Coordinates of C-alpha atoms and ligand atoms in Angstrom, one line a residue:
M1 CA -29.0 -44.3 -4.4
D2 CA -26.7 -42.7 -2.4
K3 CA -26.8 -42.3 1.8
I4 CA -25.7 -40.9 4.3
E5 CA -24.8 -41.7 8.0
I6 CA -24.3 -39.9 10.6
E7 CA -22.8 -41.2 14.5
G8 CA -24.3 -38.6 16.9
G9 CA -23.4 -36.4 19.9
I10 CA -20.0 -35.0 18.5
S11 CA -19.6 -30.9 19.2
L12 CA -18.7 -29.7 15.7
T13 CA -15.0 -27.9 16.8
G14 CA -13.5 -26.2 14.0
E15 CA -13.5 -23.8 11.0
V16 CA -15.3 -24.0 8.0
S17 CA -15.5 -22.2 4.2
I18 CA -18.7 -21.4 2.8
S19 CA -19.0 -21.9 -0.9
G20 CA -21.1 -19.3 -3.5
A21 CA -24.5 -18.3 -3.3
K22 CA -26.8 -21.7 -5.8
N23 CA -29.4 -19.4 -6.3
A24 CA -27.2 -16.1 -6.7
A25 CA -25.4 -18.9 -9.6
L26 CA -28.5 -19.6 -11.5
P27 CA -29.8 -16.0 -12.1
V28 CA -26.2 -14.6 -12.7
M29 CA -25.5 -17.9 -15.1
A30 CA -29.2 -17.4 -17.7
A31 CA -27.8 -14.0 -17.5
S32 CA -24.7 -14.6 -19.6
I33 CA -27.5 -15.6 -22.4
L34 CA -28.2 -11.5 -22.6
S35 CA -24.6 -10.8 -23.6
S36 CA -22.8 -12.7 -26.8
G37 CA -19.0 -13.4 -26.4
E38 CA -17.0 -15.5 -22.9
N39 CA -18.8 -15.4 -20.1
L40 CA -16.3 -15.8 -16.4
I41 CA -18.5 -16.6 -13.3
Y42 CA -16.4 -17.5 -10.4
N43 CA -16.6 -18.8 -6.9
V44 CA -19.6 -21.1 -8.4
P45 CA -20.6 -23.7 -6.1
R46 CA -19.8 -27.6 -7.2
L47 CA -23.0 -28.9 -7.5
R48 CA -26.0 -30.7 -9.0
D49 CA -28.2 -28.1 -10.2
I50 CA -25.2 -25.9 -11.6
S51 CA -24.9 -28.8 -13.8
T52 CA -28.1 -29.7 -15.1
F53 CA -28.1 -25.7 -15.9
G54 CA -24.8 -25.9 -17.2
K55 CA -26.4 -28.2 -19.3
L56 CA -29.6 -26.9 -20.2
L57 CA -27.8 -23.9 -21.7
A58 CA -25.2 -25.9 -23.8
Y59 CA -28.3 -27.5 -24.9
L60 CA -29.6 -24.2 -26.2
G61 CA -26.3 -24.0 -28.3
M62 CA -24.2 -21.9 -25.3
G63 CA -20.4 -23.6 -24.1
Y64 CA -20.3 -24.5 -20.9
H65 CA -17.2 -25.7 -19.1
Q66 CA -17.0 -25.9 -15.7
E67 CA -14.2 -26.1 -13.0
N68 CA -13.0 -25.4 -10.0
G69 CA -15.2 -23.1 -9.2
E70 CA -15.1 -21.0 -12.0
V71 CA -17.9 -21.3 -15.3
I72 CA -17.4 -20.5 -18.4
L73 CA -20.1 -20.0 -20.7
D74 CA -19.5 -19.0 -24.8
S75 CA -23.1 -17.6 -25.5
T76 CA -21.8 -16.6 -29.1
N77 CA -24.0 -18.9 -30.9
I78 CA -27.8 -19.5 -29.1
S79 CA -29.5 -22.1 -31.3
S80 CA -32.7 -23.0 -29.4
I81 CA -35.0 -20.9 -28.0
E82 CA -36.5 -24.5 -25.9
A83 CA -36.3 -25.3 -22.2
P84 CA -37.3 -28.9 -22.6
Y85 CA -39.1 -30.4 -19.8
D86 CA -36.6 -33.3 -19.4
F87 CA -34.6 -30.1 -17.4
V88 CA -37.7 -28.5 -16.4
K89 CA -39.2 -31.2 -14.1
T90 CA -35.7 -32.0 -12.6
M91 CA -34.9 -28.1 -11.7
R92 CA -37.3 -25.5 -11.4
A93 CA -34.9 -22.7 -11.5
S94 CA -34.9 -23.4 -15.8
V95 CA -37.3 -21.2 -15.8
L96 CA -35.0 -18.6 -15.4
V97 CA -34.2 -19.0 -19.0
L98 CA -37.2 -17.6 -20.1
G99 CA -36.9 -14.2 -19.4
P100 CA -33.0 -13.7 -21.1
L101 CA -34.3 -15.5 -24.0
L102 CA -37.2 -13.4 -25.2
A103 CA -34.5 -10.6 -24.7
R104 CA -32.1 -11.6 -26.7
T105 CA -34.1 -13.9 -29.0
G106 CA -37.1 -12.8 -29.2
E107 CA -38.7 -16.0 -28.5
A108 CA -38.5 -18.8 -25.8
K109 CA -40.5 -22.0 -25.5
V110 CA -39.6 -23.3 -22.0
S111 CA -42.0 -25.9 -20.0
L112 CA -44.1 -25.4 -17.3
P113 CA -42.4 -26.2 -14.1
G114 CA -45.1 -29.1 -13.0
G115 CA -45.7 -28.8 -8.9
C116 CA -43.4 -29.5 -6.7
A117 CA -42.3 -31.0 -3.3
I118 CA -42.6 -28.4 -1.3
G119 CA -45.5 -26.5 -3.1
A120 CA -47.6 -25.4 -6.1
R121 CA -45.2 -23.0 -6.7
P122 CA -47.1 -21.1 -10.0
I123 CA -44.9 -18.8 -12.7
N124 CA -48.1 -16.7 -13.0
L125 CA -46.4 -13.8 -11.9
H126 CA -43.4 -13.8 -14.6
I127 CA -45.5 -15.1 -17.1
M128 CA -48.3 -11.7 -16.1
G129 CA -44.9 -9.7 -15.8
L130 CA -43.8 -10.7 -19.3
E131 CA -47.0 -10.2 -21.1
K132 CA -47.4 -6.7 -19.8
M133 CA -43.5 -5.9 -21.3
G134 CA -45.5 -6.5 -24.7
A135 CA -44.7 -10.7 -24.9
E136 CA -47.2 -12.6 -27.0
I137 CA -47.5 -16.0 -24.6
T138 CA -49.2 -19.1 -25.5
L139 CA -49.6 -22.1 -22.9
T140 CA -49.8 -24.9 -25.0
E141 CA -49.1 -28.9 -24.1
G142 CA -47.3 -28.3 -21.3
Y143 CA -45.2 -25.3 -22.5
I144 CA -45.4 -21.6 -22.2
H145 CA -44.3 -19.9 -25.7
A146 CA -43.8 -16.6 -25.4
K147 CA -42.3 -14.2 -28.7
A148 CA -41.7 -10.5 -28.5
K149 CA -40.1 -9.0 -31.9
R150 CA -38.7 -6.4 -28.6
L151 CA -40.0 -6.3 -25.2
K152 CA -40.7 -2.3 -23.8
G153 CA -40.2 -1.6 -20.7
A154 CA -43.5 -0.9 -18.4
V155 CA -44.5 -0.6 -15.0
V156 CA -44.8 -4.6 -13.0
Y157 CA -46.9 -5.2 -10.2
F158 CA -46.0 -7.9 -8.0
D159 CA -49.1 -9.4 -5.8
M160 CA -46.6 -11.5 -3.8
P161 CA -42.7 -10.8 -3.9
T162 CA -41.1 -13.2 -5.8
V163 CA -37.6 -14.0 -6.2
T164 CA -37.4 -16.0 -9.8
G165 CA -40.1 -13.7 -11.1
T166 CA -37.8 -10.7 -9.9
E167 CA -35.5 -12.5 -11.1
N168 CA -36.9 -12.9 -15.0
L169 CA -38.2 -9.8 -15.6
M170 CA -35.3 -7.5 -14.1
M171 CA -33.3 -9.8 -17.2
A172 CA -36.0 -9.1 -19.8
G173 CA -35.5 -5.5 -19.0
T174 CA -32.1 -4.8 -19.2
L175 CA -32.6 -5.1 -23.0
A176 CA -36.1 -3.9 -23.8
D177 CA -37.3 -0.5 -25.3
G178 CA -37.1 1.9 -22.5
E179 CA -38.3 2.1 -18.4
T180 CA -39.4 -1.4 -16.3
V181 CA -40.3 -0.7 -12.7
L182 CA -40.8 -3.7 -10.8
E183 CA -43.1 -3.2 -7.5
N184 CA -43.4 -5.4 -4.9
A185 CA -40.5 -6.9 -5.9
A186 CA -38.1 -9.5 -4.0
C187 CA -35.2 -7.7 -1.8
E188 CA -33.2 -11.4 -1.6
P189 CA -29.2 -10.9 -1.3
E190 CA -29.6 -13.4 -4.8
V191 CA -31.4 -11.1 -6.7
V192 CA -28.7 -7.7 -5.7
D193 CA -26.5 -10.3 -6.8
L194 CA -27.7 -11.2 -10.3
A195 CA -28.5 -6.7 -10.9
N196 CA -24.9 -6.1 -9.5
A197 CA -24.1 -8.5 -12.8
L198 CA -26.6 -7.3 -14.9
I199 CA -24.9 -4.0 -13.9
S200 CA -21.2 -5.5 -14.6
M201 CA -22.6 -6.5 -18.2
G202 CA -23.5 -2.3 -19.1
A203 CA -27.4 -3.0 -17.6
N204 CA -29.0 0.0 -16.0
I205 CA -30.3 -0.6 -12.6
R206 CA -31.2 1.1 -9.6
G207 CA -33.1 0.0 -6.7
A208 CA -32.6 -3.1 -6.6
G209 CA -32.9 -5.0 -2.7
T210 CA -35.6 -2.5 -2.5
S211 CA -38.9 -3.4 -3.3
I212 CA -39.4 -0.8 -6.4
V213 CA -36.5 -2.0 -9.0
R214 CA -36.3 0.3 -11.9
I215 CA -34.6 -1.1 -15.4
N216 CA -33.7 1.2 -18.2
G217 CA -33.0 -0.9 -21.8
V218 CA -29.9 -0.9 -22.9
S219 CA -29.0 -1.5 -26.7
S220 CA -26.4 -4.8 -25.7
L221 CA -24.7 -6.3 -22.8
R222 CA -21.5 -7.3 -22.4
P223 CA -20.2 -10.7 -21.5
L224 CA -20.1 -11.0 -17.7
D225 CA -16.4 -11.8 -15.5
Y226 CA -18.2 -12.0 -12.2
R227 CA -17.7 -13.6 -8.7
I228 CA -21.1 -14.5 -6.8
I229 CA -21.8 -14.2 -3.4
P230 CA -21.7 -16.4 -0.4
D231 CA -24.6 -19.0 0.6
R232 CA -26.2 -17.6 3.3
I233 CA -28.6 -21.0 3.5
E234 CA -25.6 -22.7 3.6
T235 CA -24.5 -20.6 6.6
G236 CA -27.4 -21.0 8.2
T237 CA -27.5 -24.5 8.0
F238 CA -24.2 -24.7 9.2
L239 CA -24.4 -22.3 12.1
A240 CA -27.7 -24.2 13.2
G241 CA -25.1 -27.3 12.9
A242 CA -22.5 -26.0 15.5
A243 CA -25.4 -24.6 17.9
I244 CA -27.3 -27.7 18.4
T245 CA -24.0 -29.8 19.4
G246 CA -23.4 -27.5 21.8
G247 CA -20.1 -26.8 19.7
D248 CA -17.5 -23.8 18.5
V249 CA -16.7 -22.8 14.7
R250 CA -15.5 -20.6 12.9
I251 CA -17.7 -20.1 9.5
N252 CA -15.2 -17.8 7.0
N253 CA -15.9 -16.7 3.5
C254 CA -19.7 -15.6 4.4
S255 CA -21.7 -12.4 4.0
T256 CA -22.4 -11.3 7.6
E257 CA -24.9 -8.7 6.4
H258 CA -27.1 -11.9 5.0
V259 CA -27.8 -13.5 8.2
E260 CA -29.0 -10.8 10.3
A261 CA -32.9 -13.0 11.0
I262 CA -30.8 -15.9 11.7
I263 CA -28.2 -14.8 13.9
N264 CA -30.8 -12.3 15.9
K265 CA -33.4 -15.9 16.2
L266 CA -30.4 -17.9 17.5
R267 CA -29.1 -15.9 19.6
E268 CA -32.9 -16.1 21.5
T269 CA -31.8 -19.4 21.8
G270 CA -28.6 -18.8 23.8
T271 CA -26.3 -19.5 20.6
V272 CA -23.8 -16.9 20.3
I273 CA -22.8 -15.3 17.6
T274 CA -19.9 -13.1 16.8
F275 CA -18.2 -11.9 13.7
K276 CA -15.5 -10.1 12.5
G277 CA -15.9 -9.6 8.4
D278 CA -16.2 -11.9 6.8
T279 CA -15.8 -14.7 9.6
L280 CA -18.9 -15.7 12.0
H281 CA -18.0 -17.3 15.2
V282 CA -20.4 -19.6 16.4
K283 CA -21.1 -21.4 20.4
G284 CA -23.9 -23.7 21.0
P285 CA -25.1 -23.4 24.3
D286 CA -25.1 -26.0 27.2
K287 CA -29.1 -26.0 27.1
L288 CA -31.5 -24.4 24.0
V289 CA -34.1 -22.1 24.3
A290 CA -37.1 -22.6 22.7
E291 CA -38.1 -19.7 20.1
D292 CA -40.8 -19.2 17.3
I293 CA -40.2 -18.5 14.0
K294 CA -41.8 -16.9 10.8
T295 CA -40.4 -17.1 7.6
M296 CA -41.3 -13.8 5.8
P297 CA -39.6 -12.5 2.4
Y298 CA -36.3 -11.0 3.0
P299 CA -34.8 -9.7 5.0
G300 CA -37.4 -11.6 7.2
F301 CA -36.3 -15.1 8.8
P302 CA -35.5 -17.2 5.2
T303 CA -38.0 -19.8 4.3
D304 CA -34.5 -22.0 3.8
M305 CA -33.9 -22.2 7.3
Q306 CA -37.4 -22.4 8.7
A307 CA -36.8 -27.2 8.3
Q308 CA -33.2 -26.8 9.9
F309 CA -34.4 -24.5 12.6
M310 CA -37.1 -26.7 13.7
A311 CA -34.3 -29.3 14.0
L312 CA -33.0 -27.2 16.4
M313 CA -36.2 -26.7 18.4
T314 CA -36.8 -30.1 18.9
L315 CA -34.0 -30.2 21.5
A316 CA -34.5 -26.8 23.0
E317 CA -36.3 -26.1 26.8
G318 CA -39.9 -25.4 25.5
T319 CA -42.2 -24.9 22.6
S320 CA -41.7 -23.6 19.6
L321 CA -44.0 -22.3 17.2
I322 CA -43.1 -22.2 13.6
T323 CA -45.4 -20.7 11.1
E324 CA -44.3 -21.2 7.7
N325 CA -45.9 -17.9 5.5
I326 CA -43.8 -19.1 1.8
F327 CA -44.6 -22.3 1.1
E328 CA -48.0 -24.5 1.6
N329 CA -46.6 -27.7 1.8
R330 CA -43.1 -27.3 3.4
F331 CA -43.1 -29.4 6.7
M332 CA -42.5 -32.8 5.3
H333 CA -39.1 -32.8 7.5
V334 CA -41.6 -33.2 10.5
A335 CA -42.7 -36.4 10.1
E336 CA -39.2 -37.8 9.7
L337 CA -37.8 -35.9 12.6
R338 CA -40.6 -37.6 14.8
R339 CA -39.2 -40.9 13.7
M340 CA -35.8 -39.5 15.5
G341 CA -38.3 -38.7 18.6
A342 CA -39.4 -35.5 18.0
D343 CA -42.4 -34.1 19.3
I344 CA -44.2 -31.8 16.8
R345 CA -47.4 -31.3 15.6
V346 CA -48.5 -29.3 12.6
E347 CA -52.0 -27.5 12.5
G348 CA -52.0 -25.6 9.1
S349 CA -48.7 -23.5 8.8
I350 CA -48.4 -23.4 12.2
A351 CA -45.8 -26.6 13.4
K352 CA -45.9 -26.7 17.5
V353 CA -42.3 -28.4 18.6
K354 CA -42.2 -28.9 22.4
G355 CA -38.2 -29.3 23.3
V356 CA -37.5 -33.7 23.8
K357 CA -34.4 -34.5 25.6
S358 CA -32.5 -36.0 23.2
L359 CA -33.1 -37.6 19.8
K360 CA -32.4 -41.0 18.5
G361 CA -30.7 -41.5 15.3
A362 CA -32.8 -44.0 12.9
P363 CA -33.1 -44.0 9.1
V364 CA -35.1 -41.5 7.5
M365 CA -35.8 -40.0 3.9
A366 CA -34.8 -36.6 2.2
T367 CA -37.9 -35.6 0.4
D368 CA -36.4 -31.9 -0.6
L369 CA -33.5 -29.8 -0.6
R370 CA -34.0 -28.3 2.6
A371 CA -35.6 -30.9 4.8
S372 CA -32.5 -32.9 4.1
A373 CA -30.4 -30.9 5.6
S374 CA -32.3 -30.5 8.8
L375 CA -32.2 -34.1 8.9
V376 CA -28.3 -34.2 8.8
V377 CA -28.8 -31.4 11.5
A378 CA -30.9 -33.3 14.0
G379 CA -28.4 -36.2 13.2
L380 CA -25.8 -34.5 14.2
A381 CA -26.7 -34.4 17.4
A382 CA -28.8 -37.8 18.1
Q383 CA -27.6 -40.6 20.4
G384 CA -26.7 -43.1 17.9
T385 CA -26.8 -43.7 14.4
T386 CA -29.5 -41.8 11.4
I387 CA -28.6 -42.8 8.4
I388 CA -30.7 -40.6 5.1
D389 CA -31.6 -42.0 2.2
R390 CA -32.0 -40.1 -1.6
V391 CA -29.3 -37.6 -0.3
Y392 CA -29.3 -36.9 -4.3
H393 CA -31.3 -33.3 -2.9
I394 CA -29.4 -32.7 -0.2
D395 CA -26.4 -32.7 -3.5
R396 CA -28.5 -30.2 -5.4
G397 CA -27.4 -27.4 -2.6
Y398 CA -25.0 -28.6 -0.9
Q399 CA -21.3 -28.4 -2.2
G400 CA -19.6 -31.5 -0.1
I401 CA -21.5 -31.2 3.3
E402 CA -19.9 -34.6 4.4
E403 CA -16.3 -33.2 4.2
K404 CA -16.7 -29.6 5.8
L405 CA -18.7 -31.7 8.4
K406 CA -15.9 -34.1 8.8
L407 CA -13.0 -31.5 9.3
L408 CA -15.6 -30.2 11.7
G409 CA -14.8 -33.4 14.0
A410 CA -18.5 -35.2 12.8
K411 CA -18.6 -38.7 12.1
I412 CA -20.7 -38.9 8.9
R413 CA -19.7 -40.7 6.1
R414 CA -21.6 -42.0 2.4
V415 CA -22.8 -45.0 1.4
K416 CA -22.7 -45.6 -1.6
G417 CA -26.6 -46.6 -3.6
Ligands
EPZ501 C1 -36.8 -19.1 -4.4 O1 -37.8 -19.5 -5.6 C2 -35.8 -20.2 -4.6 N1 -35.2 -20.5 -5.4 C3 -36.0 -21.0 -3.4 O2 -35.1 -21.6 -3.1 C4 -36.7 -19.8 -1.9 O3 -37.1 -21.0 -0.9 C5 -37.8 -19.3 -2.4 O4 -37.1 -18.2 -3.8 C6 -38.4 -18.5 -1.5 O5 -37.6 -17.5 -1.0 C7 -34.3 -20.3 -6.2 O6 -34.1 -18.5 -6.3 C8 -33.6 -21.1 -7.4 P1 -40.7 -17.8 -5.2 P2 -38.7 -19.3 -6.3 O7 -41.2 -17.6 -6.1 O8 -38.5 -17.7 -6.6 C9 -45.5 -18.2 -4.7 C10 -33.6 -23.3 -2.1 O9 -34.0 -24.2 -1.0 N2 -45.4 -17.7 -6.5 O10 -40.0 -16.3 -4.2 O11 -39.2 -20.2 -7.0 C11 -45.0 -19.2 -4.7 O12 -45.6 -20.7 -5.1 C12 -35.1 -22.9 -3.3 O13 -33.2 -23.2 -2.4 C13 -46.9 -17.8 -7.3 O14 -47.8 -17.0 -6.7 O15 -40.3 -18.5 -4.8 C14 -44.5 -18.9 -3.4 O16 -45.5 -19.1 -2.8 C15 -36.3 -23.9 -2.6 N3 -46.5 -17.0 -8.7 C16 -44.3 -17.5 -3.2 O17 -44.8 -17.0 -4.9 C17 -45.4 -17.0 -8.9 O18 -45.6 -16.4 -10.7 C18 -42.0 -17.7 -3.3 O19 -42.0 -17.8 -4.4 C19 -44.5 -17.0 -8.7 C20 -44.2 -17.8 -7.5

């Protein structure tokens, strides 16, 4: 397994460009199932998760090609309705083929995702919604087997906002008979990007980005020709890297309106952030001030930035309370940060982070995508060398992170495993 080695203590300076959003590209790729023809999707990040998803769509019979950030998906023929466990176990987002497959072919057989490092992450709300829309669903041998001659519009209330649940049902509703109303829907920018992509295909969707989304079914959809939004979590991760190293960085090609909660919290730590158009200018303070965060559904502080913000708070003056409200086990980066000298105590869903004078570089292990990002952020500021193992986690969600950081002056290199 590859490792990433970082010599800490260097302030990041210069410019970096943000790639397309992984969590928008995945549902938009799934949406191509709903059309029949050649779909073009631009600004797709070159990531392990994207190629895994492309291979799954190819397994379903579609043509898949990715080159320089452009993905071409030929959805003329769907020759299989099954998403096997081998795909789903490596990437939970595979469940996003459930809704579109059912809407396009009337049947879908998708492996249950199984457990995940950060929590149980059930998909009961996806299933509940599809059943409301008339799908007959049986769970056999670890697979969800769904059938529906034609889905019908329904009112679906989510007990809690679910991003991929909202996306699955939004896609299912585009070809259903009648109106589907999603209540307590997720409002994330990636959900809105999917809605905009579906509307560009001819779907009739209103209210995306609010908690009530209305989808009126149409008879067919035309192929995609769509550009993905920038990745707000990659943006937040580079903001944290500049803040923790007292750096001075311009972040280009980002959607400033999608990172308001992150910017507001970072400003409270003393980090100076200004923006003009799609460029953010961030200057890290000489001394960080401890701030509390509580992760919440959008537009609240994103759970996918919790680990990176915690890394920042390990060096802040004072004590920061970090409350994780979305996932039940998203503190696995704590043990690794402690190995670097951080003073963190976890009590249930709250991590109490007491700022220390400095972190010491150490060999650490990535456990999940965003935990590995927090170890990179910490390693950039630590004294000495940090070696991060199992960096395949980071390759799932960050395109060329070591190249981008090297351009900002970081002493970072990949050690081939
Ligand atoms: C999406 O996951 C993202 N993944 C996650 O990003 C992100 O952390 C998460 O949303 C929250 O923002 C993609 O978009 C591919 P949820 P998702 O359904 O859709 C519970 C990353 O780092 N729930 O919004 O799986 C669930 O257990 C990844 O890029 C149910 O109980 O998350 C969780 O506690 C990690 N039943 C909460 O809802 C369901 O049927 C929110 O989960 C569905 C969800």
